[in-house]
Amino acid sequence: MIPPLVDRRAVLATGAALPLLASCGPAALGKKPSARRAYADTHVHLFNAHDLPIGMFMVEILFGQGDAPPFLKAIVDYLLRGVQKFADSATAERRRIEGGAALAKSVGTLSPETFGADIAYWATRDPGAEKDANAELPLFANEGERDAAYAELIEAVVADSRGTSLDKVRKRMGEGPGAPVAKAEIQRAFADLARRAENSDLPPPGTKLFDGGASIKKSGGVRCDSGCSDTGFSRSIGAIIRYFGWGYLMLKSREHHLTKYLALAAGQREQPTLILNHLVDYDAWLGVPPRRGSAHVEQVAVAHALAGKYRTGGRRRPGVEIVTFAGFCPLKHALEAKAGLPRALDAMLALGRDKVAGFKLYPPMGFRPSGNKELRNDAFDPRSRYRAAHFRRWRAALAGQGGGKEIGSAIDAALEEFYTTCAKQGIPVMAHAGPGMQAGPDFGQRANPHFWIDVAERHRLRISLGHLVNSAEDFVCALRAGGDPPKCVWALHAGRTLLDPTNSALKATVYGDLAFMPELIESPALAVEFFKGLHAVFGVKDPALTRITYGSDYIMLGTMKDYDEHLSVMRAAMAKAEYTSEQVENILVNNARRFLSG
């Protein structure tokens, strides 16, 4: 029987509620104990902008297909230069760590002040003073278009820094949109933005920027009459600030991300004992090769160096076990096999399990976990003016006798080899299982756990579905409504089937994590309602809840205000939902170990 659910209309989930979190957050649900509480985090990203095709990532994934708005082009244009100037390559950072360099040295010269000064210089420079250095992703047709884009970005950041509206900023500048802003004012505003990003003090979210834009702000509180969450991106000042704030943080070192994560956990009296670090391999899908010094094998190497440094702890911090999941890209594997090239998978396997504990799949790049051969070649076209040539190369490279379905068939063959290898060697597999972060039209739907059922029925694998529940609001609303849940609430369809330990049709053992759920931070009442529903759904066949794990999705979660309270809110909500100590311990500690080691 489903526990009684709270009236959704009574749940505060608007952006205006965020300042009240100090009074309605974890402290309101239960006092923090004095001793640190142990937990395992199965979903962490310790990469930086040098590891990602950051420009294409933001233009094609964060904002989806279509022409990017001017302010985004300015953000991307600057970050591509910032990567060159500030971001450590994986190899450079590994050498510093192995050489015993202090963290301050590995962070380099990037600070809020240097960040503000650099963007002020770049935004106000004489166009003829130096050659445009951004050859990775040309975004502007001419200097006039570039200057207009930077003006839009500057207006938004200055307005936010002053605590006023765009119109008032333009009025003070006297000329309306595009009017010049003093260099000192630009420097001050962007330095302020960077400090706020470092202090987790960015504007209220309004939208989930890193999950396809699914809304977590609904006027009048949380309602159950609006269908599943909408997708899209926000052009609000707050959203612009958060996009750029995230970009600033991504210029920092990987060790900076880790030390900040550990410090924030300590501030909440929490202690991670196990961290699963997820790397991603987007190169083939986005058509951007790795930067020098940050190839995937080099990313694994710096992660291994970090794990070694922090395993034993120090005078002021306990040790933590960090294990890395390398990215696996079936498109890259198929292209390598067709061309007779050395395969990335073999290189990762050769590193050994102490460096690569498992693999991470990212279906929203454009592939299904199974059944790709059902799709015609054109279904893999990202419909992007930036990547049209890449798609033509895939199609030409994989051409054969597939009747127009060669790409999908090649991807299925690559995945089948991958699954067989992982099953034989006992290697766990993590998969992004949310619809967001897609690299093409409707590619996010290919992450549906439905496509894992065939895999789970045929392969004796350990699989973890990242983002098991994509929206707590949609989940609890579907439970209230009863009957057949909406197809968009994946956890109530294939998710429920795959996480059922009594399902004898499955050879695989499937887990699911609760990563990136900022809506629970916004509304502790929603968090309680959610955990009651979670128990009602998954506890029927699995009373001890042995298949659900905790995940933060840090550093992506780091864009959300008060994100350090993510775990504390969940603990308090589980207590209010009357979870047993065994259930809590399984979700927060034991299940992660089971997934990792079997």
Coordinates of C-alpha atoms in Angstrom, one line a residue:
M1 CA 0.0 0.0 0.0
I2 CA 1.3 3.4 -0.9
P3 CA 2.0 5.7 2.1
P4 CA -0.2 8.8 2.2
L5 CA 1.2 11.6 0.0
V6 CA 1.4 15.2 0.9
D7 CA -0.9 17.7 -1.0
R8 CA 1.3 18.8 -3.9
R9 CA -0.2 22.3 -3.7
A10 CA 1.2 22.7 -0.2
V11 CA 4.7 21.9 -1.4
L12 CA 6.9 25.0 -1.8
A13 CA 9.0 24.6 -4.9
T14 CA 9.2 28.1 -6.3
G15 CA 12.5 30.0 -6.7
A16 CA 11.2 32.5 -4.0
A17 CA 11.4 29.6 -1.5
L18 CA 15.2 29.2 -1.9
P19 CA 16.2 31.9 0.6
L20 CA 14.1 30.1 3.2
L21 CA 16.1 26.9 3.0
A22 CA 18.0 27.7 6.1
S23 CA 14.8 27.6 8.1
C24 CA 12.9 24.9 6.2
G25 CA 15.9 22.6 5.2
P26 CA 17.5 19.8 7.1
A27 CA 17.5 21.6 10.4
A28 CA 13.7 21.7 10.3
L29 CA 13.4 18.0 9.7
G30 CA 16.0 16.9 12.2
K31 CA 19.1 18.1 14.0
K32 CA 22.5 17.3 12.6
P33 CA 24.5 14.9 14.8
S34 CA 27.9 15.9 16.1
A35 CA 29.8 13.0 14.5
R36 CA 30.3 12.8 10.8
R37 CA 28.0 10.4 9.0
A38 CA 29.5 8.0 6.4
Y39 CA 28.1 7.6 2.9
A40 CA 29.0 6.5 -0.6
D41 CA 28.5 8.7 -3.6
T42 CA 28.0 6.7 -6.8
H43 CA 27.8 9.7 -9.2
V44 CA 30.6 12.3 -9.1
H45 CA 32.4 14.1 -12.0
L46 CA 36.0 15.1 -11.3
F47 CA 36.8 16.6 -14.7
N48 CA 37.5 20.1 -15.8
A49 CA 37.0 22.1 -19.0
H50 CA 40.2 20.8 -20.5
D51 CA 38.7 17.3 -20.5
L52 CA 35.6 18.2 -22.4
P53 CA 34.8 19.6 -25.8
I54 CA 33.4 22.5 -23.8
G55 CA 32.3 24.7 -26.7
M56 CA 30.4 22.1 -28.5
F57 CA 29.1 20.7 -25.2
M58 CA 27.5 24.0 -24.3
V59 CA 26.2 24.9 -27.7
E60 CA 24.9 21.5 -28.8
I61 CA 24.0 19.8 -25.5
L62 CA 23.3 22.4 -22.8
F63 CA 21.1 24.4 -25.1
G64 CA 20.0 21.8 -27.6
Q65 CA 19.8 22.1 -31.3
G66 CA 19.2 25.4 -33.1
D67 CA 21.1 28.6 -33.2
A68 CA 22.4 29.6 -29.8
P69 CA 21.3 33.0 -28.4
P70 CA 24.0 35.7 -28.5
F71 CA 24.8 35.7 -24.8
L72 CA 25.6 32.0 -25.0
K73 CA 27.9 32.5 -27.9
A74 CA 29.8 35.1 -25.9
I75 CA 30.0 32.7 -22.9
V76 CA 31.3 29.9 -25.1
D77 CA 33.7 32.1 -27.0
Y78 CA 35.3 33.3 -23.8
L79 CA 35.5 29.9 -22.2
L80 CA 37.3 28.5 -25.2
R81 CA 39.9 31.1 -24.6
G82 CA 39.8 30.6 -20.9
V83 CA 40.6 26.9 -21.3
Q84 CA 43.7 27.7 -23.2
K85 CA 44.8 30.3 -20.6
F86 CA 43.7 28.9 -17.2
A87 CA 42.6 25.2 -17.3
D88 CA 45.2 22.5 -16.4
S89 CA 45.5 19.6 -18.8
A90 CA 45.2 16.2 -17.2
T91 CA 48.9 15.5 -17.7
A92 CA 50.0 18.8 -16.2
E93 CA 47.8 18.3 -13.1
R94 CA 49.0 14.7 -12.7
R95 CA 52.6 15.7 -12.8
R96 CA 51.9 18.4 -10.1
I97 CA 50.1 15.9 -7.9
E98 CA 52.8 13.2 -8.3
G99 CA 55.5 15.8 -7.7
G100 CA 53.9 16.8 -4.4
A101 CA 52.9 20.3 -5.5
A102 CA 50.5 22.1 -3.2
L103 CA 46.9 22.5 -4.3
A104 CA 47.4 26.2 -4.7
K105 CA 50.0 25.6 -7.4
S106 CA 47.8 23.2 -9.3
V107 CA 45.0 25.8 -9.4
G108 CA 47.3 28.1 -11.2
T109 CA 46.6 31.8 -11.6
L110 CA 42.8 31.6 -11.9
S111 CA 41.0 33.7 -9.2
P112 CA 37.9 35.8 -9.3
E113 CA 40.1 38.9 -9.7
T114 CA 42.1 37.5 -12.6
F115 CA 38.9 36.1 -14.2
G116 CA 37.3 39.5 -14.0
A117 CA 40.3 41.3 -15.4
D118 CA 40.8 38.9 -18.2
I119 CA 37.2 39.0 -19.5
A120 CA 37.2 42.8 -19.1
Y121 CA 40.2 42.9 -21.3
W122 CA 38.9 40.5 -23.9
A123 CA 35.4 42.1 -24.1
T124 CA 36.8 45.7 -24.5
R125 CA 39.9 45.0 -26.6
D126 CA 40.6 46.6 -29.9
P127 CA 39.4 44.1 -32.5
G128 CA 42.6 44.7 -34.5
A129 CA 44.9 44.4 -31.5
E130 CA 45.3 40.6 -31.8
K131 CA 44.1 37.8 -34.0
D132 CA 41.0 35.9 -33.1
A133 CA 42.2 32.8 -31.3
N134 CA 39.0 30.8 -31.2
A135 CA 39.4 28.4 -34.1
E136 CA 37.9 25.4 -32.3
L137 CA 34.3 26.6 -32.7
P138 CA 33.8 29.8 -34.8
L139 CA 30.7 31.4 -33.5
F140 CA 30.4 34.8 -35.1
A141 CA 30.2 35.9 -38.7
N142 CA 32.0 39.2 -38.0
E143 CA 33.3 41.4 -35.3
G144 CA 30.1 43.4 -35.1
E145 CA 28.1 40.2 -34.2
R146 CA 30.7 39.3 -31.7
D147 CA 30.7 42.7 -30.0
A148 CA 26.8 42.7 -29.8
A149 CA 26.9 39.2 -28.1
Y150 CA 29.4 40.3 -25.5
A151 CA 27.4 43.4 -24.9
E152 CA 24.3 41.3 -24.1
L153 CA 26.3 39.1 -21.7
I154 CA 27.9 42.1 -20.0
E155 CA 24.6 43.9 -19.6
A156 CA 23.2 40.8 -17.8
V157 CA 26.2 40.3 -15.5
V158 CA 26.4 44.0 -14.6
A159 CA 22.7 44.2 -13.9
D160 CA 22.9 41.1 -11.6
S161 CA 25.9 42.5 -9.8
R162 CA 24.1 45.8 -9.2
G163 CA 20.9 44.1 -8.2
T164 CA 18.9 45.9 -10.8
S165 CA 17.2 45.2 -14.1
L166 CA 18.6 45.2 -17.6
D167 CA 16.5 48.2 -18.5
K168 CA 17.9 50.2 -15.6
V169 CA 21.4 49.3 -16.6
R170 CA 20.8 50.4 -20.1
K171 CA 19.2 53.6 -19.0
R172 CA 22.2 54.4 -16.8
M173 CA 24.5 53.7 -19.8
G174 CA 22.3 56.1 -21.8
E175 CA 22.1 54.3 -25.1
G176 CA 20.0 51.2 -24.7
P177 CA 21.1 47.7 -25.7
G178 CA 24.8 47.4 -26.7
A179 CA 26.0 50.6 -25.0
P180 CA 29.5 50.3 -23.7
V181 CA 30.2 49.6 -20.0
A182 CA 33.4 50.8 -18.3
K183 CA 36.2 48.3 -18.2
A184 CA 36.5 48.6 -14.4
E185 CA 32.7 47.9 -14.0
I186 CA 33.0 44.8 -16.1
Q187 CA 36.0 43.5 -14.1
R188 CA 34.2 44.1 -10.8
A189 CA 30.9 42.4 -12.0
F190 CA 32.6 39.3 -13.4
A191 CA 34.9 39.0 -10.3
D192 CA 31.7 39.1 -8.2
L193 CA 30.1 36.4 -10.3
A194 CA 33.2 34.2 -9.9
R195 CA 33.2 34.7 -6.1
R196 CA 29.5 33.8 -5.9
A197 CA 30.1 30.6 -8.0
E198 CA 32.8 29.6 -5.6
N199 CA 30.6 30.2 -2.6
S200 CA 27.5 28.4 -4.0
D201 CA 25.6 31.7 -4.1
L202 CA 24.4 31.8 -7.7
P203 CA 20.8 32.9 -8.4
P204 CA 17.8 30.6 -7.8
P205 CA 17.7 28.0 -10.5
G206 CA 14.2 28.3 -12.0
T207 CA 15.3 25.5 -14.4
K208 CA 17.4 22.4 -14.2
L209 CA 20.1 23.7 -16.5
F210 CA 21.8 20.3 -16.8
D211 CA 18.9 18.0 -17.4
G212 CA 17.4 19.3 -20.5
G213 CA 16.0 22.3 -18.7
A214 CA 13.2 20.4 -17.0
S215 CA 11.3 22.9 -14.9
I216 CA 11.5 22.8 -11.1
K217 CA 9.8 26.1 -10.7
K218 CA 6.1 26.2 -11.1
S219 CA 3.9 29.1 -10.2
G220 CA 1.5 28.6 -7.4
G221 CA 3.6 25.8 -5.9
V222 CA 3.9 22.2 -7.2
R223 CA 0.9 21.1 -9.2
C224 CA -0.1 17.7 -10.6
D225 CA -2.2 19.1 -13.5
S226 CA 0.5 20.2 -15.8
G227 CA 1.8 16.9 -17.2
C228 CA 5.5 16.0 -17.3
S229 CA 8.1 18.7 -16.8
D230 CA 8.7 20.9 -19.8
T231 CA 12.2 21.2 -21.4
G232 CA 14.0 24.2 -22.8
F233 CA 16.5 26.7 -21.7
S234 CA 16.2 30.0 -19.8
R235 CA 17.3 33.4 -21.0
S236 CA 16.8 35.0 -17.6
I237 CA 19.5 37.0 -16.0
G238 CA 19.8 34.3 -13.2
A239 CA 20.2 31.6 -15.8
I240 CA 22.9 33.5 -17.7
I241 CA 24.8 34.1 -14.4
R242 CA 24.6 30.4 -13.6
Y243 CA 25.8 29.3 -17.0
F244 CA 28.9 31.5 -16.8
G245 CA 29.4 30.6 -13.1
W246 CA 29.5 26.9 -14.0
G247 CA 32.0 27.7 -16.8
Y248 CA 34.2 29.6 -14.4
L249 CA 34.2 26.6 -12.0
M250 CA 35.0 24.2 -14.8
L251 CA 38.3 26.2 -15.5
K252 CA 39.5 25.1 -12.0
S253 CA 41.5 22.0 -11.5
R254 CA 40.1 18.5 -10.8
E255 CA 41.7 18.6 -7.4
H256 CA 40.0 21.9 -6.6
H257 CA 36.7 20.2 -7.4
L258 CA 37.5 17.3 -5.1
T259 CA 38.7 19.4 -2.1
K260 CA 35.6 21.7 -2.4
Y261 CA 33.4 18.6 -2.4
L262 CA 35.0 17.2 0.7
A263 CA 34.9 20.5 2.5
L264 CA 31.2 21.0 1.7
A265 CA 30.5 17.4 3.0
A266 CA 32.4 18.1 6.2
G267 CA 30.4 21.3 6.6
Q268 CA 27.2 19.2 6.7
R269 CA 28.9 16.7 9.1
E270 CA 29.0 14.1 6.3
Q271 CA 32.0 11.9 5.3
P272 CA 32.2 10.2 1.9
T273 CA 34.0 6.9 2.3
L274 CA 33.6 5.9 -1.4
I275 CA 33.3 8.1 -4.5
L276 CA 32.6 6.8 -8.0
N277 CA 34.2 9.2 -10.4
H278 CA 32.5 9.2 -13.8
L279 CA 34.5 10.2 -16.9
V280 CA 32.7 10.8 -20.2
D281 CA 33.7 10.2 -23.8
Y282 CA 31.9 12.6 -26.1
D283 CA 34.7 13.1 -28.7
A284 CA 33.3 11.1 -31.6
W285 CA 29.7 12.3 -31.2
L286 CA 30.6 16.0 -30.9
G287 CA 33.4 15.8 -33.5
V288 CA 36.0 17.4 -31.3
P289 CA 39.3 15.6 -30.6
P290 CA 40.8 15.6 -27.1
R291 CA 43.0 18.6 -26.2
R292 CA 46.7 17.9 -26.0
G293 CA 47.4 16.5 -22.6
S294 CA 43.8 15.4 -21.8
A295 CA 43.2 12.3 -23.9
H296 CA 41.0 9.8 -22.1
V297 CA 43.9 7.7 -21.0
E298 CA 45.4 10.8 -19.5
Q299 CA 42.2 11.7 -17.7
V300 CA 42.3 8.2 -16.1
A301 CA 45.9 8.8 -15.1
V302 CA 45.2 12.0 -13.2
A303 CA 42.1 10.5 -11.6
H304 CA 44.4 7.6 -10.4
A305 CA 46.9 10.1 -9.0
L306 CA 44.1 12.0 -7.1
A307 CA 42.8 8.7 -5.7
G308 CA 46.3 7.8 -4.4
K309 CA 46.8 11.2 -2.8
Y310 CA 43.4 11.2 -1.0
R311 CA 43.1 7.5 -0.1
T312 CA 45.0 7.7 3.2
G313 CA 43.7 11.1 4.4
G314 CA 45.7 13.7 6.3
R315 CA 45.8 15.6 9.5
R316 CA 42.6 17.5 8.9
R317 CA 40.6 15.1 6.7
P318 CA 39.8 11.4 6.7
G319 CA 40.8 9.2 3.7
V320 CA 38.3 8.5 0.9
E321 CA 38.3 5.8 -1.7
I322 CA 37.9 7.2 -5.2
V323 CA 37.4 4.8 -8.1
T324 CA 37.1 5.8 -11.7
F325 CA 34.7 4.7 -14.4
A326 CA 36.1 5.4 -17.9
G327 CA 33.8 6.5 -20.7
F328 CA 32.9 4.0 -23.4
C329 CA 31.6 5.3 -26.7
P330 CA 30.2 2.6 -29.1
L331 CA 30.3 5.0 -32.1
K332 CA 34.1 5.5 -31.5
H333 CA 34.5 1.7 -31.1
A334 CA 32.7 1.0 -34.3
L335 CA 34.7 3.5 -36.3
E336 CA 38.0 2.2 -34.8
A337 CA 37.0 -1.4 -35.7
K338 CA 36.0 -0.5 -39.2
A339 CA 39.3 1.4 -39.8
G340 CA 41.5 -1.2 -38.2
L341 CA 42.7 1.3 -35.6
P342 CA 43.8 0.6 -32.0
R343 CA 40.7 0.6 -29.9
A344 CA 40.1 2.8 -26.9
L345 CA 38.4 0.0 -25.0
D346 CA 41.5 -2.2 -25.2
A347 CA 43.6 0.7 -23.9
M348 CA 41.3 1.2 -21.0
L349 CA 41.2 -2.5 -20.1
A350 CA 45.0 -2.7 -20.3
L351 CA 45.2 -0.1 -17.5
G352 CA 43.9 -2.6 -15.0
R353 CA 41.0 -2.5 -12.5
D354 CA 42.9 -0.3 -10.0
K355 CA 42.8 2.5 -12.5
V356 CA 39.5 1.7 -14.4
A357 CA 37.0 0.1 -12.0
G358 CA 34.1 0.3 -14.6
F359 CA 32.7 2.0 -17.6
K360 CA 30.2 4.8 -18.2
L361 CA 27.8 4.9 -21.1
Y362 CA 26.1 8.1 -22.3
P363 CA 23.1 7.2 -24.5
P364 CA 21.8 10.7 -25.0
M365 CA 24.8 11.3 -27.3
G366 CA 22.8 9.4 -29.9
F367 CA 22.6 5.7 -29.2
R368 CA 20.3 3.2 -27.5
P369 CA 21.7 0.6 -25.1
S370 CA 20.2 -1.9 -27.5
G371 CA 18.1 -2.0 -30.7
N372 CA 20.0 0.6 -32.7
K373 CA 19.8 -1.6 -35.8
E374 CA 16.1 -0.7 -36.0
L375 CA 17.1 2.9 -36.8
R376 CA 17.9 4.2 -40.3
N377 CA 21.2 6.0 -40.8
D378 CA 19.4 9.4 -40.9
A379 CA 18.2 8.8 -37.3
F380 CA 21.8 9.4 -36.1
D381 CA 22.0 12.8 -37.9
P382 CA 22.4 15.4 -35.1
R383 CA 20.8 18.0 -37.4
S384 CA 23.6 20.4 -36.5
R385 CA 25.2 23.0 -38.8
Y386 CA 28.4 22.5 -36.7
R387 CA 28.4 18.7 -37.1
A388 CA 27.0 18.0 -40.5
A389 CA 30.4 17.0 -41.9
H390 CA 31.0 14.6 -39.0
F391 CA 27.7 12.8 -39.7
R392 CA 28.6 12.4 -43.3
R393 CA 32.0 10.9 -42.3
W394 CA 30.3 8.4 -40.0
R395 CA 27.9 7.3 -42.7
A396 CA 30.7 6.9 -45.2
A397 CA 33.1 5.1 -42.8
L398 CA 30.4 2.5 -41.8
A399 CA 28.9 2.0 -45.2
G400 CA 28.1 -1.6 -46.2
Q401 CA 25.3 -3.9 -46.9
G402 CA 23.0 -2.8 -44.1
G403 CA 20.1 -1.5 -46.2
G404 CA 20.5 2.1 -44.9
K405 CA 20.9 0.9 -41.3
E406 CA 24.7 0.5 -41.1
I407 CA 25.4 3.0 -38.4
G408 CA 22.9 1.4 -36.0
S409 CA 24.1 -2.1 -36.8
A410 CA 27.7 -1.2 -36.2
I411 CA 26.8 0.5 -32.9
D412 CA 24.9 -2.6 -31.7
A413 CA 27.9 -4.8 -32.6
A414 CA 30.2 -2.5 -30.6
L415 CA 27.9 -2.6 -27.6
E416 CA 27.5 -6.4 -27.8
E417 CA 31.2 -6.9 -27.7
F418 CA 31.4 -4.4 -24.8
Y419 CA 28.7 -6.1 -22.8
T420 CA 30.2 -9.5 -23.4
T421 CA 33.6 -8.3 -22.2
C422 CA 32.3 -6.6 -19.1
A423 CA 30.2 -9.7 -18.2
K424 CA 33.1 -12.0 -18.6
Q425 CA 35.5 -9.8 -16.6
G426 CA 32.9 -8.8 -13.9
I427 CA 33.2 -5.1 -14.8
P428 CA 30.3 -2.9 -13.6
V429 CA 28.6 -0.6 -16.0
M430 CA 27.2 2.9 -15.2
A431 CA 24.7 4.5 -17.7
H432 CA 23.1 7.9 -17.9
A433 CA 19.4 7.1 -17.9
G434 CA 17.8 10.5 -18.0
P435 CA 16.5 12.3 -21.1
G436 CA 18.6 15.4 -20.7
M437 CA 22.0 16.4 -22.1
Q438 CA 21.1 15.1 -25.5
A439 CA 23.3 15.7 -28.5
G440 CA 20.6 15.6 -31.2
P441 CA 16.8 15.8 -31.7
D442 CA 15.1 13.3 -29.4
F443 CA 18.4 11.6 -28.7
G444 CA 17.6 11.9 -25.0
Q445 CA 14.8 9.4 -25.4
R446 CA 17.4 6.8 -26.3
A447 CA 18.5 6.7 -22.7
N448 CA 15.1 5.2 -21.7
P449 CA 15.8 2.2 -19.4
H450 CA 13.4 0.3 -21.6
F451 CA 16.3 -0.3 -23.9
W452 CA 18.3 -2.0 -21.1
I453 CA 15.7 -4.8 -20.6
D454 CA 17.1 -6.8 -23.5
V455 CA 20.6 -6.3 -22.3
A456 CA 19.7 -7.3 -18.8
E457 CA 17.9 -10.4 -20.0
R458 CA 21.0 -11.7 -22.0
H459 CA 24.1 -10.6 -20.0
R460 CA 25.1 -11.3 -16.5
L461 CA 26.2 -7.7 -15.7
R462 CA 26.1 -5.2 -12.9
I463 CA 24.4 -2.1 -14.2
S464 CA 23.6 1.2 -12.5
L465 CA 21.0 3.6 -14.0
G466 CA 22.1 7.1 -13.4
H467 CA 19.2 9.5 -12.6
L468 CA 16.7 6.7 -11.9
V469 CA 14.0 9.4 -11.2
N470 CA 14.3 12.4 -13.5
S471 CA 11.8 14.5 -11.7
A472 CA 10.5 14.0 -8.2
E473 CA 7.5 16.1 -9.0
D474 CA 6.4 14.0 -12.0
F475 CA 7.1 10.8 -10.0
V476 CA 4.8 11.7 -7.0
C477 CA 2.1 13.2 -9.3
A478 CA 2.0 9.9 -11.3
L479 CA 1.6 8.0 -8.0
R480 CA -1.2 10.3 -6.9
A481 CA -3.1 9.9 -10.1
G482 CA -3.0 6.1 -10.0
G483 CA -3.6 3.9 -13.0
D484 CA -1.1 3.8 -15.9
P485 CA 1.7 6.4 -15.2
P486 CA 2.7 8.8 -18.0
K487 CA 5.3 7.3 -20.3
C488 CA 7.7 10.1 -19.4
V489 CA 8.0 8.8 -15.8
W490 CA 10.5 6.1 -16.7
A491 CA 11.1 4.9 -13.2
L492 CA 7.5 3.6 -13.1
H493 CA 7.9 1.6 -16.2
A494 CA 11.2 -0.1 -17.1
G495 CA 12.9 1.2 -14.0
R496 CA 10.5 -0.7 -11.8
T497 CA 11.0 -3.9 -13.9
L498 CA 14.8 -3.7 -14.0
L499 CA 15.3 -3.0 -10.2
D500 CA 13.1 -6.0 -9.2
P501 CA 15.3 -8.6 -7.5
T502 CA 12.6 -11.2 -7.9
N503 CA 12.5 -10.9 -11.7
S504 CA 13.8 -14.2 -12.8
A505 CA 13.9 -13.1 -16.5
L506 CA 16.9 -10.9 -15.8
K507 CA 20.5 -12.1 -15.7
A508 CA 21.8 -8.7 -14.8
T509 CA 21.7 -7.1 -11.4
V510 CA 20.4 -3.6 -11.9
Y511 CA 20.7 -0.6 -9.6
G512 CA 19.6 3.0 -9.9
D513 CA 21.0 6.2 -8.3
L514 CA 19.2 9.3 -7.0
A515 CA 21.6 11.8 -8.6
F516 CA 20.9 15.5 -9.3
M517 CA 17.6 16.1 -7.6
P518 CA 17.8 19.8 -6.6
E519 CA 14.0 20.0 -6.4
L520 CA 14.3 18.1 -3.1
I521 CA 16.6 20.9 -1.8
E522 CA 14.0 23.5 -2.7
S523 CA 11.2 21.7 -1.0
P524 CA 11.9 19.4 2.0
A525 CA 8.1 18.6 2.0
L526 CA 8.4 17.3 -1.6
A527 CA 11.5 15.3 -0.5
V528 CA 9.4 13.5 2.2
E529 CA 6.6 12.8 -0.3
F530 CA 9.1 11.5 -2.8
F531 CA 10.8 9.0 -0.5
K532 CA 7.4 7.7 0.6
G533 CA 6.6 7.1 -3.0
L534 CA 10.0 5.6 -3.7
H535 CA 9.4 3.0 -0.9
A536 CA 5.9 2.3 -2.1
V537 CA 7.2 1.5 -5.7
F538 CA 10.5 -0.3 -5.1
G539 CA 10.0 -1.7 -1.6
V540 CA 7.2 -4.1 -2.6
K541 CA 9.5 -6.6 -4.2
D542 CA 12.6 -5.4 -2.4
P543 CA 11.7 -4.5 1.3
A544 CA 15.3 -3.7 2.2
L545 CA 15.8 -1.4 -0.8
T546 CA 18.9 -3.1 -2.0
R547 CA 19.0 -1.7 -5.5
I548 CA 18.9 2.1 -4.9
T549 CA 22.0 4.2 -4.3
Y550 CA 22.8 7.8 -3.4
G551 CA 24.5 10.0 -6.0
S552 CA 25.1 13.7 -6.1
D553 CA 26.1 14.4 -9.7
Y554 CA 28.7 16.8 -8.4
I555 CA 30.1 19.0 -10.1
M556 CA 27.0 19.4 -12.2
L557 CA 24.9 19.7 -9.0
G558 CA 27.3 22.6 -8.1
T559 CA 25.2 24.9 -10.2
M560 CA 22.3 24.7 -7.8
K561 CA 21.9 27.0 -4.9
D562 CA 22.5 25.3 -1.5
Y563 CA 23.5 22.1 -3.2
D564 CA 25.7 21.1 -0.2
E565 CA 22.4 20.3 1.5
H566 CA 21.4 17.7 -1.1
L567 CA 22.3 14.7 1.1
S568 CA 21.2 16.2 4.4
V569 CA 17.7 16.9 3.0
M570 CA 17.5 13.3 1.7
R571 CA 18.6 11.9 5.1
A572 CA 16.0 14.0 6.9
A573 CA 13.3 13.1 4.4
M574 CA 14.0 9.3 4.7
A575 CA 13.6 9.7 8.5
K576 CA 10.3 11.5 8.1
A577 CA 9.2 8.8 5.6
E578 CA 10.0 6.2 8.3
Y579 CA 12.7 4.4 6.5
T580 CA 14.4 1.7 8.7
S581 CA 18.1 2.0 9.5
E582 CA 18.8 -0.9 7.2
Q583 CA 17.1 0.8 4.3
V584 CA 19.0 4.0 4.9
E585 CA 22.3 2.2 5.3
N586 CA 21.7 0.3 2.1
I587 CA 20.9 3.4 0.0
L588 CA 23.7 5.5 1.4
V589 CA 26.5 2.9 1.8
N590 CA 25.9 -0.8 1.2
N591 CA 24.4 -0.8 -2.3
A592 CA 27.2 1.2 -3.7
R593 CA 29.7 -1.5 -2.5
R594 CA 27.5 -4.3 -3.9
F595 CA 27.3 -2.6 -7.3
L596 CA 31.1 -2.0 -7.4
S597 CA 32.2 -5.4 -6.2
G598 CA 29.3 -7.8 -6.7

